[in-house]
Amino acid sequence: MAEQIRSGFNLLDWLYQDDACAALLDFDATFSAWVAVELALAESQFEMRLLSEEVIKEIRHLREFRPDDLEKFRAVARNVGFPILGLVQMLNDALPAGARGHLHLGATTQDIMDTAVALQVHAVGELLQERLVSYGDRLAELTSRHAATPMAGRTHAQHAVPTTFGLKCAVYLGEATRNLERLRSATNQAAHVSLFGAAGTSAAMGADARELRARVAARLGLAAADLPWHVSRDRFAGLAFCCALLSASLARLAREVIDLSRTEVGEVSEAGGWHRGASSTMPQKRNSIMSEALLGMALVAESTAVAMARAMETGHERAAGEWHLEWKVLPETLRSTSSALVLAGGLLEGLVVNTSAMARNLLLDHGLVMAEAYMVGLAPIMGREAAHDLVYRASRVAREQDIPLPDALTRISPLVSSSFPVWPLEATGYLGEAERVSHEAVAAWTDARRPSSAL
């Protein structure tokens, strides 16, 4: 931990990084993936009778290989510019003399590195799906529980018409449903073998190159690509862009919780506890710390994902620096997205919903949140425009004279109350489809969250 803090410290990751995701992308995991790809290539060549049984037996001993001198390996990689030449040298040095020289046959550095990344992003993609399902399940529970819980809907940050807290959650749940579908597709798209040789022709692999790729893919649990993709980075970029969409949705949730947690609103709050969200100087404070951390992580993921578009601007048959950008921003996007999902799940798990405050806030501003309801009720009698202007004038009177809207309406037109079967109108009677569509959103999520088929 001390070495990690010294060499790669940043406060956001130190406090809130999803370590499970980070472990899938760290040096040990990356090195293991490089070795796994080299061995899968050798095993496949053995199956095709391109390597002898004596050689493959020795190569299999390399499965758990790790460099004895990491600094030397790093120095070689820096000198070459890439790690695979040094890796193959070390693997050969670890073999008996008779088994050397049979690794990496027909492959190029980027084949190994890209296939290793495909392995890693497939694992990360599955983890992201697990995290998203957990988050969505908590949203679905809130949606079901509060499908009929009335609260003020807000447009342009002001009271608009009544809605329900369940419907508010259902909108986020709909995004989660679509994000899960996109994430599954993007993960599968990204999980392809790259094994096409120096310039994508597979010339060094001979006439059976397609079969070799298929065998390597099957061994690694990946899909076999039909075309070289050394410079075609849309699969990895697509996964990153899915992460950006998901993270943007999570960022919006964080802002919603922060806004609804305001002292003068108080409709939701994060889980409490001794010194939870405390201020060092203001003893009364209970800051929305999980929402703030979630927002920070989500914004990182959104920002780094954008850079993947630049990583796609490669020329000819091999990148000249654009690929290097991907090395940094793709793992960062994946880590930050997973961290944001963990934070979002924890936030919803402990979220306190203050239904009393929601009911109280519906009465603010003289009950003008029901203005549209009165207008719609009067429209069949006097026409929409006349009804609109009448309720508009009544709204001004309510504010100027500090009286409830129903009183202002009867003061302007004493016959108004007789136009409604129930007087005054209640928010619970003007919720439209909120409850029904909330339950429909939960049903759609329940269907979407079922495990999809494998590659």
Short mmCIF file of C-alpha atoms in Angstrom, two decimals:
data_model
loop_
_atom_site.label_atom_id
_atom_site.label_comp_id
_atom_site.label_asym_id
_atom_site.label_seq_id
_atom_site.Cartn_x
_atom_site.Cartn_y
_atom_site.Cartn_z
CA MET A 1 0.00 0.00 0.00
CA ALA A 2 2.80 2.44 0.86
CA GLU A 3 4.47 1.81 -2.50
CA GLN A 4 1.15 2.31 -4.29
CA ILE A 5 0.58 5.61 -2.46
CA ARG A 6 4.06 6.84 -3.38
CA SER A 7 4.01 5.82 -7.03
CA GLY A 8 0.41 6.28 -8.15
CA PHE A 9 -1.37 8.36 -5.55
CA ASN A 10 -4.40 10.49 -6.23
CA LEU A 11 -6.93 11.30 -3.54
CA LEU A 12 -10.07 10.25 -5.39
CA ASP A 13 -8.78 6.75 -6.13
CA TRP A 14 -7.21 6.42 -2.69
CA LEU A 15 -10.57 7.04 -1.07
CA TYR A 16 -13.05 5.52 -3.48
CA GLN A 17 -11.46 3.31 -6.16
CA ASP A 18 -13.08 -0.05 -6.82
CA ASP A 19 -10.14 -2.29 -5.97
CA ALA A 20 -11.73 -5.34 -7.59
CA CYS A 21 -11.82 -3.57 -10.94
CA ALA A 22 -8.37 -2.08 -10.47
CA ALA A 23 -6.97 -5.57 -9.85
CA LEU A 24 -8.23 -6.71 -13.25
CA LEU A 25 -6.22 -3.95 -14.91
CA ASP A 26 -3.06 -3.69 -12.81
CA PHE A 27 0.44 -4.79 -13.84
CA ASP A 28 0.11 -8.33 -12.49
CA ALA A 29 -3.13 -8.90 -14.37
CA THR A 30 -1.71 -7.36 -17.53
CA PHE A 31 1.47 -9.43 -17.41
CA SER A 32 -0.57 -12.58 -16.77
CA ALA A 33 -2.73 -11.77 -19.78
CA TRP A 34 0.35 -11.34 -22.02
CA VAL A 35 1.66 -14.73 -20.92
CA ALA A 36 -1.78 -16.33 -21.33
CA VAL A 37 -2.00 -15.11 -24.92
CA GLU A 38 1.49 -16.35 -25.80
CA LEU A 39 0.71 -19.75 -24.31
CA ALA A 40 -2.67 -19.96 -26.02
CA LEU A 41 -0.93 -19.30 -29.33
CA ALA A 42 1.62 -22.05 -28.63
CA GLU A 43 -1.06 -24.52 -27.50
CA SER A 44 -3.08 -23.86 -30.64
CA GLN A 45 -0.03 -24.36 -32.82
CA PHE A 46 0.62 -27.64 -31.04
CA GLU A 47 -2.97 -28.75 -31.77
CA MET A 48 -2.29 -27.97 -35.42
CA ARG A 49 0.92 -30.03 -35.26
CA LEU A 50 3.14 -27.00 -35.66
CA LEU A 51 4.88 -27.68 -32.33
CA SER A 52 6.05 -30.96 -30.89
CA GLU A 53 4.70 -32.51 -27.71
CA GLU A 54 8.11 -32.21 -26.04
CA VAL A 55 8.20 -28.45 -26.70
CA ILE A 56 4.64 -27.76 -25.55
CA LYS A 57 5.20 -29.67 -22.30
CA GLU A 58 8.03 -27.30 -21.43
CA ILE A 59 6.07 -24.22 -22.54
CA ARG A 60 3.17 -25.18 -20.25
CA HIS A 61 5.46 -24.71 -17.26
CA LEU A 62 5.40 -20.98 -18.01
CA ARG A 63 1.79 -20.47 -16.97
CA GLU A 64 2.71 -18.88 -13.64
CA PHE A 65 5.84 -17.15 -14.91
CA ARG A 66 6.69 -13.80 -13.35
CA PRO A 67 9.84 -11.72 -13.97
CA ASP A 68 12.54 -12.02 -11.31
CA ASP A 69 13.90 -8.58 -12.11
CA LEU A 70 10.99 -6.25 -12.77
CA GLU A 71 13.22 -3.19 -13.21
CA LYS A 72 15.27 -4.98 -15.86
CA PHE A 73 12.09 -5.96 -17.69
CA ARG A 74 10.90 -2.36 -17.51
CA ALA A 75 14.24 -1.07 -18.83
CA VAL A 76 14.09 -3.43 -21.82
CA ALA A 77 10.49 -2.38 -22.54
CA ARG A 78 11.46 1.29 -22.38
CA ASN A 79 14.36 0.71 -24.73
CA VAL A 80 12.25 -1.21 -27.25
CA GLY A 81 9.19 0.95 -26.70
CA PHE A 82 6.93 -2.03 -26.03
CA PRO A 83 7.02 -4.92 -23.55
CA ILE A 84 6.52 -8.02 -25.69
CA LEU A 85 10.03 -8.45 -27.14
CA GLY A 86 11.46 -8.49 -23.62
CA LEU A 87 8.66 -10.77 -22.46
CA VAL A 88 9.41 -13.34 -25.15
CA GLN A 89 13.11 -13.16 -24.33
CA MET A 90 12.42 -13.84 -20.65
CA LEU A 91 10.04 -16.69 -21.43
CA ASN A 92 12.60 -18.28 -23.75
CA ASP A 93 15.32 -17.89 -21.14
CA ALA A 94 13.12 -19.78 -18.67
CA LEU A 95 12.84 -22.76 -21.05
CA PRO A 96 15.39 -25.52 -21.58
CA ALA A 97 17.55 -25.02 -24.67
CA GLY A 98 15.63 -27.54 -26.78
CA ALA A 99 12.28 -25.76 -26.25
CA ARG A 100 13.41 -22.23 -27.04
CA GLY A 101 12.45 -20.31 -30.13
CA HIS A 102 8.92 -21.67 -30.47
CA LEU A 103 6.97 -18.82 -28.86
CA HIS A 104 5.36 -15.85 -30.60
CA LEU A 105 5.52 -17.55 -34.02
CA GLY A 106 3.71 -15.42 -36.62
CA ALA A 107 2.44 -12.86 -34.10
CA THR A 108 3.33 -9.21 -33.71
CA THR A 109 3.60 -7.22 -30.48
CA GLN A 110 0.22 -5.57 -30.90
CA ASP A 111 -1.47 -8.93 -31.48
CA ILE A 112 -0.39 -10.04 -28.03
CA MET A 113 -1.13 -6.75 -26.30
CA ASP A 114 -4.51 -6.20 -27.92
CA THR A 115 -5.64 -9.75 -27.24
CA ALA A 116 -4.54 -9.36 -23.63
CA VAL A 117 -6.56 -6.16 -23.35
CA ALA A 118 -9.53 -7.98 -24.87
CA LEU A 119 -9.24 -10.55 -22.08
CA GLN A 120 -9.11 -7.82 -19.47
CA VAL A 121 -11.95 -5.70 -20.81
CA HIS A 122 -14.11 -8.79 -21.09
CA ALA A 123 -13.53 -9.49 -17.40
CA VAL A 124 -14.07 -5.84 -16.50
CA GLY A 125 -17.19 -5.68 -18.66
CA GLU A 126 -18.68 -8.59 -16.76
CA LEU A 127 -17.81 -6.93 -13.46
CA LEU A 128 -19.42 -3.69 -14.64
CA GLN A 129 -22.57 -5.63 -15.51
CA GLU A 130 -22.65 -7.14 -12.02
CA ARG A 131 -22.21 -3.69 -10.49
CA LEU A 132 -24.91 -2.25 -12.75
CA VAL A 133 -27.36 -5.03 -11.90
CA SER A 134 -26.83 -4.39 -8.19
CA TYR A 135 -27.39 -0.66 -8.70
CA GLY A 136 -30.46 -1.28 -10.87
CA ASP A 137 -31.98 -3.66 -8.34
CA ARG A 138 -31.79 -0.96 -5.69
CA LEU A 139 -33.37 1.54 -8.05
CA ALA A 140 -36.12 -0.96 -8.85
CA GLU A 141 -36.87 -1.43 -5.17
CA LEU A 142 -37.15 2.33 -4.64
CA THR A 143 -39.32 2.63 -7.75
CA SER A 144 -41.73 -0.05 -6.55
CA ARG A 145 -41.90 1.20 -2.98
CA HIS A 146 -42.54 4.81 -3.96
CA ALA A 147 -44.53 4.40 -7.18
CA ALA A 148 -47.43 6.28 -5.56
CA THR A 149 -45.47 8.55 -3.18
CA PRO A 150 -46.41 12.10 -4.24
CA MET A 151 -43.84 14.86 -4.47
CA ALA A 152 -43.36 18.08 -6.38
CA GLY A 153 -42.11 17.66 -9.91
CA ARG A 154 -39.64 20.38 -10.82
CA THR A 155 -38.90 22.00 -14.17
CA HIS A 156 -36.30 24.77 -14.51
CA ALA A 157 -35.56 24.05 -10.81
CA GLN A 158 -39.06 25.26 -9.78
CA HIS A 159 -42.25 23.47 -8.77
CA ALA A 160 -44.13 22.29 -11.84
CA VAL A 161 -46.83 19.64 -11.24
CA PRO A 162 -47.08 16.72 -8.80
CA THR A 163 -45.21 13.54 -9.62
CA THR A 164 -44.11 10.55 -7.55
CA PHE A 165 -40.73 9.69 -6.18
CA GLY A 166 -41.17 6.28 -7.80
CA LEU A 167 -41.52 7.84 -11.23
CA LYS A 168 -38.39 9.90 -10.64
CA CYS A 169 -36.54 6.68 -9.80
CA ALA A 170 -38.16 4.89 -12.75
CA VAL A 171 -36.57 7.34 -15.19
CA TYR A 172 -33.14 6.43 -13.81
CA LEU A 173 -34.13 2.77 -13.91
CA GLY A 174 -34.99 3.09 -17.59
CA GLU A 175 -31.52 4.48 -18.21
CA ALA A 176 -30.02 1.60 -16.24
CA THR A 177 -31.97 -0.87 -18.39
CA ARG A 178 -30.68 0.66 -21.61
CA ASN A 179 -27.15 0.97 -20.22
CA LEU A 180 -27.13 -2.71 -19.29
CA GLU A 181 -28.15 -3.69 -22.81
CA ARG A 182 -25.49 -1.42 -24.33
CA LEU A 183 -22.83 -2.64 -21.92
CA ARG A 184 -23.46 -6.28 -22.69
CA SER A 185 -23.22 -5.66 -26.42
CA ALA A 186 -20.11 -3.48 -26.13
CA THR A 187 -18.36 -6.00 -23.86
CA ASN A 188 -18.93 -8.79 -26.37
CA GLN A 189 -17.80 -6.57 -29.23
CA ALA A 190 -14.58 -5.71 -27.41
CA ALA A 191 -13.74 -9.34 -26.60
CA HIS A 192 -12.07 -10.32 -29.89
CA VAL A 193 -8.72 -11.92 -30.61
CA SER A 194 -6.17 -9.90 -32.54
CA LEU A 195 -3.83 -12.23 -34.43
CA PHE A 196 -3.05 -10.92 -37.89
CA GLY A 197 0.70 -10.32 -37.85
CA ALA A 198 2.81 -7.36 -38.81
CA ALA A 199 0.53 -5.45 -41.20
CA GLY A 200 -2.67 -7.46 -40.87
CA THR A 201 -2.08 -9.95 -43.68
CA SER A 202 -1.36 -13.00 -41.48
CA ALA A 203 1.38 -13.94 -43.97
CA ALA A 204 3.69 -15.23 -41.25
CA MET A 205 1.03 -17.65 -40.02
CA GLY A 206 0.61 -19.44 -43.31
CA ALA A 207 -2.46 -20.83 -44.99
CA ASP A 208 -4.11 -21.94 -41.75
CA ALA A 209 -4.08 -18.51 -40.07
CA ARG A 210 -7.87 -18.36 -39.79
CA GLU A 211 -8.01 -21.74 -38.06
CA LEU A 212 -5.21 -20.68 -35.74
CA ARG A 213 -7.07 -17.52 -34.72
CA ALA A 214 -10.22 -19.53 -34.08
CA ARG A 215 -8.34 -21.96 -31.87
CA VAL A 216 -6.63 -19.20 -29.89
CA ALA A 217 -9.96 -17.43 -29.46
CA ALA A 218 -11.64 -20.60 -28.19
CA ARG A 219 -8.84 -21.22 -25.71
CA LEU A 220 -9.10 -17.70 -24.32
CA GLY A 221 -12.88 -17.48 -24.30
CA LEU A 222 -12.88 -14.69 -26.89
CA ALA A 223 -14.40 -14.24 -30.33
CA ALA A 224 -12.32 -14.66 -33.49
CA ALA A 225 -12.08 -11.50 -35.60
CA ASP A 226 -12.45 -11.78 -39.37
CA LEU A 227 -10.49 -8.60 -40.11
CA PRO A 228 -7.32 -7.10 -38.64
CA TRP A 229 -8.03 -4.34 -36.14
CA HIS A 230 -4.63 -2.97 -35.18
CA VAL A 231 -5.79 0.51 -36.22
CA SER A 232 -9.54 -0.08 -35.96
CA ARG A 233 -10.24 0.81 -32.34
CA ASP A 234 -14.00 1.23 -32.46
CA ARG A 235 -14.66 -1.85 -30.30
CA PHE A 236 -12.67 -0.54 -27.35
CA ALA A 237 -13.90 2.99 -27.96
CA GLY A 238 -17.47 1.71 -28.05
CA LEU A 239 -17.07 0.16 -24.61
CA ALA A 240 -15.58 3.40 -23.31
CA PHE A 241 -18.46 5.42 -24.78
CA CYS A 242 -20.93 3.07 -23.09
CA CYS A 243 -19.12 3.78 -19.85
CA ALA A 244 -19.46 7.51 -20.54
CA LEU A 245 -23.22 7.21 -21.03
CA LEU A 246 -23.56 5.13 -17.89
CA SER A 247 -21.36 7.51 -15.90
CA ALA A 248 -23.36 10.52 -17.10
CA SER A 249 -26.51 8.86 -15.80
CA LEU A 250 -24.85 8.22 -12.45
CA ALA A 251 -23.62 11.82 -12.33
CA ARG A 252 -27.18 13.03 -12.85
CA LEU A 253 -28.33 10.82 -9.97
CA ALA A 254 -25.64 12.28 -7.74
CA ARG A 255 -26.70 15.84 -8.57
CA GLU A 256 -30.34 14.92 -7.90
CA VAL A 257 -29.54 13.59 -4.45
CA ILE A 258 -27.43 16.64 -3.65
CA ASP A 259 -30.25 18.97 -4.74
CA LEU A 260 -32.99 17.08 -2.90
CA SER A 261 -30.79 16.98 0.21
CA ARG A 262 -30.61 20.77 0.46
CA THR A 263 -31.64 22.09 3.86
CA GLU A 264 -34.62 23.94 2.40
CA VAL A 265 -35.77 20.84 0.47
CA GLY A 266 -34.85 17.87 2.67
CA GLU A 267 -36.69 15.24 0.64
CA VAL A 268 -33.85 12.71 0.66
CA SER A 269 -30.58 12.31 2.52
CA GLU A 270 -27.62 9.98 2.51
CA ALA A 271 -27.13 7.40 5.23
CA GLY A 272 -26.02 9.01 8.47
CA GLY A 273 -23.62 7.99 11.21
CA TRP A 274 -21.17 9.48 13.67
CA HIS A 275 -19.09 12.10 11.82
CA ARG A 276 -20.52 10.85 8.51
CA GLY A 277 -20.10 13.79 6.14
CA ALA A 278 -19.04 16.01 9.03
CA SER A 279 -17.39 19.41 8.68
CA SER A 280 -14.15 20.20 10.51
CA THR A 281 -15.56 23.55 11.62
CA MET A 282 -19.40 23.50 11.36
CA PRO A 283 -20.73 20.86 13.76
CA GLN A 284 -24.21 20.80 12.24
CA LYS A 285 -23.08 19.77 8.75
CA ARG A 286 -23.86 16.42 7.17
CA ASN A 287 -22.51 16.69 3.65
CA SER A 288 -23.61 14.41 0.80
CA ILE A 289 -20.18 12.82 0.57
CA MET A 290 -21.12 9.70 -1.41
CA SER A 291 -22.94 11.77 -4.02
CA GLU A 292 -19.95 14.09 -4.30
CA ALA A 293 -17.51 11.20 -4.68
CA LEU A 294 -19.85 9.54 -7.20
CA LEU A 295 -20.01 12.75 -9.19
CA GLY A 296 -16.22 13.05 -9.18
CA MET A 297 -15.67 9.48 -10.38
CA ALA A 298 -18.38 9.75 -13.03
CA LEU A 299 -16.92 12.96 -14.41
CA VAL A 300 -13.49 11.33 -14.68
CA ALA A 301 -14.98 8.44 -16.66
CA GLU A 302 -16.88 10.80 -18.96
CA SER A 303 -13.77 12.90 -19.58
CA THR A 304 -11.36 10.05 -20.28
CA ALA A 305 -13.86 8.23 -22.50
CA VAL A 306 -13.94 11.24 -24.81
CA ALA A 307 -10.21 10.76 -25.44
CA MET A 308 -10.89 7.34 -26.95
CA ALA A 309 -12.21 9.11 -30.03
CA ARG A 310 -8.74 10.59 -30.50
CA ALA A 311 -7.18 7.14 -30.05
CA MET A 312 -9.17 6.05 -33.11
CA GLU A 313 -7.36 8.55 -35.35
CA THR A 314 -4.70 6.07 -36.43
CA GLY A 315 -3.08 5.96 -39.84
CA HIS A 316 -2.12 3.22 -42.27
CA GLU A 317 -1.72 -0.22 -40.70
CA ARG A 318 -0.29 0.70 -37.29
CA ALA A 319 -0.71 3.58 -34.87
CA ALA A 320 2.09 6.06 -34.22
CA GLY A 321 1.27 7.32 -30.74
CA GLU A 322 -2.53 7.25 -30.79
CA TRP A 323 -2.41 3.73 -29.37
CA HIS A 324 -0.41 4.99 -26.41
CA LEU A 325 -3.27 7.31 -25.47
CA GLU A 326 -5.54 4.28 -25.26
CA TRP A 327 -3.17 2.59 -22.79
CA LYS A 328 -3.93 5.31 -20.27
CA VAL A 329 -7.50 6.42 -20.89
CA LEU A 330 -9.23 3.06 -21.46
CA PRO A 331 -8.21 1.57 -18.07
CA GLU A 332 -8.98 4.89 -16.38
CA THR A 333 -12.44 4.98 -17.92
CA LEU A 334 -13.19 1.42 -16.86
CA ARG A 335 -11.86 1.85 -13.32
CA SER A 336 -13.69 5.11 -12.73
CA THR A 337 -16.96 3.75 -14.10
CA SER A 338 -16.81 0.71 -11.86
CA SER A 339 -15.93 2.90 -8.88
CA ALA A 340 -18.87 5.17 -9.67
CA LEU A 341 -21.20 2.17 -9.83
CA VAL A 342 -20.03 0.92 -6.43
CA LEU A 343 -20.62 4.38 -4.97
CA ALA A 344 -24.05 4.64 -6.60
CA GLY A 345 -25.10 1.27 -5.24
CA GLY A 346 -23.99 2.21 -1.74
CA LEU A 347 -25.70 5.58 -2.03
CA LEU A 348 -29.06 4.02 -2.92
CA GLU A 349 -28.72 1.27 -0.33
CA GLY A 350 -28.56 3.81 2.49
CA LEU A 351 -30.73 6.52 0.92
CA VAL A 352 -33.25 8.01 3.35
CA VAL A 353 -36.51 9.09 1.68
CA ASN A 354 -38.38 11.76 3.65
CA THR A 355 -41.98 11.39 2.49
CA SER A 356 -43.14 13.92 5.08
CA ALA A 357 -40.92 16.57 3.53
CA MET A 358 -42.23 15.65 0.09
CA ALA A 359 -45.81 16.11 1.28
CA ARG A 360 -44.93 19.36 3.04
CA ASN A 361 -43.14 20.79 0.01
CA LEU A 362 -46.18 20.15 -2.18
CA LEU A 363 -47.92 22.86 -0.16
CA LEU A 364 -45.21 25.45 -0.67
CA ASP A 365 -45.81 28.52 -2.83
CA HIS A 366 -49.49 28.60 -1.95
CA GLY A 367 -50.20 25.23 -3.55
CA LEU A 368 -49.44 26.55 -7.02
CA VAL A 369 -48.04 23.13 -7.96
CA MET A 370 -51.71 22.31 -8.72
CA ALA A 371 -52.19 25.24 -11.12
CA GLU A 372 -52.14 23.08 -14.24
CA ALA A 373 -54.71 20.74 -12.69
CA TYR A 374 -57.11 23.62 -12.16
CA MET A 375 -56.50 24.90 -15.68
CA VAL A 376 -57.18 21.47 -17.20
CA GLY A 377 -60.36 21.18 -15.13
CA LEU A 378 -61.66 24.56 -16.30
CA ALA A 379 -60.64 24.18 -19.96
CA PRO A 380 -63.74 22.18 -21.04
CA ILE A 381 -65.93 24.93 -19.59
CA MET A 382 -64.24 28.11 -20.81
CA GLY A 383 -61.55 26.96 -23.24
CA ARG A 384 -57.89 26.33 -22.55
CA GLU A 385 -56.63 29.88 -23.15
CA ALA A 386 -59.24 31.51 -20.92
CA ALA A 387 -58.67 28.87 -18.24
CA HIS A 388 -54.92 29.44 -18.47
CA ASP A 389 -55.29 33.21 -18.01
CA LEU A 390 -57.75 32.79 -15.13
CA VAL A 391 -55.42 30.46 -13.21
CA TYR A 392 -52.47 32.69 -14.12
CA ARG A 393 -54.23 35.70 -12.53
CA ALA A 394 -55.19 33.61 -9.52
CA SER A 395 -51.58 32.52 -9.08
CA ARG A 396 -50.48 36.16 -8.94
CA VAL A 397 -53.20 36.92 -6.40
CA ALA A 398 -52.16 33.94 -4.27
CA ARG A 399 -48.61 35.20 -4.07
CA GLU A 400 -49.47 38.86 -3.64
CA GLN A 401 -52.07 38.27 -0.93
CA ASP A 402 -50.35 35.23 0.63
CA ILE A 403 -53.36 32.96 0.28
CA PRO A 404 -53.80 29.41 -1.10
CA LEU A 405 -54.50 29.07 -4.81
CA PRO A 406 -58.05 27.66 -4.31
CA ASP A 407 -58.94 30.76 -2.24
CA ALA A 408 -57.47 33.03 -4.90
CA LEU A 409 -59.52 31.27 -7.60
CA THR A 410 -62.79 31.65 -5.74
CA ARG A 411 -61.97 35.25 -4.95
CA ILE A 412 -61.58 35.99 -8.69
CA SER A 413 -64.52 33.79 -9.76
CA PRO A 414 -66.82 32.47 -6.99
CA LEU A 415 -68.34 29.96 -9.42
CA VAL A 416 -65.00 28.18 -10.02
CA SER A 417 -65.38 25.74 -7.14
CA SER A 418 -68.64 24.44 -8.54
CA SER A 419 -66.80 23.36 -11.70
CA PHE A 420 -64.92 20.60 -9.84
CA PRO A 421 -66.44 17.45 -8.34
CA VAL A 422 -63.82 17.63 -5.56
CA TRP A 423 -62.72 20.97 -4.13
CA PRO A 424 -59.98 21.82 -3.52
CA LEU A 425 -57.96 19.46 -5.70
CA GLU A 426 -55.36 17.20 -4.08
CA ALA A 427 -51.96 16.26 -5.50
CA THR A 428 -52.76 12.55 -5.15
CA GLY A 429 -55.56 13.01 -7.67
CA TYR A 430 -53.29 14.50 -10.31
CA LEU A 431 -50.51 11.94 -10.75
CA GLY A 432 -51.52 10.67 -14.17
CA GLU A 433 -49.72 7.49 -15.24
CA ALA A 434 -46.93 7.83 -12.68
CA GLU A 435 -47.74 4.71 -10.69
CA ARG A 436 -48.44 2.51 -13.71
CA VAL A 437 -45.34 3.43 -15.70
CA SER A 438 -43.20 3.07 -12.59
CA HIS A 439 -44.26 -0.56 -12.27
CA GLU A 440 -43.73 -1.05 -16.00
CA ALA A 441 -40.17 0.24 -15.66
CA VAL A 442 -39.53 -2.30 -12.91
CA ALA A 443 -40.90 -5.09 -15.10
CA ALA A 444 -38.68 -4.01 -18.00
CA TRP A 445 -35.66 -3.99 -15.70
CA THR A 446 -36.52 -7.43 -14.31
CA ASP A 447 -36.59 -8.78 -17.85
CA ALA A 448 -33.37 -7.04 -18.92
CA ARG A 449 -31.33 -8.08 -15.88
CA ARG A 450 -31.60 -11.78 -16.67
CA PRO A 451 -28.15 -13.16 -17.59
CA SER A 452 -27.39 -12.93 -21.28
CA SER A 453 -25.80 -15.70 -23.32
CA ALA A 454 -22.04 -15.97 -23.39
CA LEU A 455 -19.80 -15.09 -26.34
#
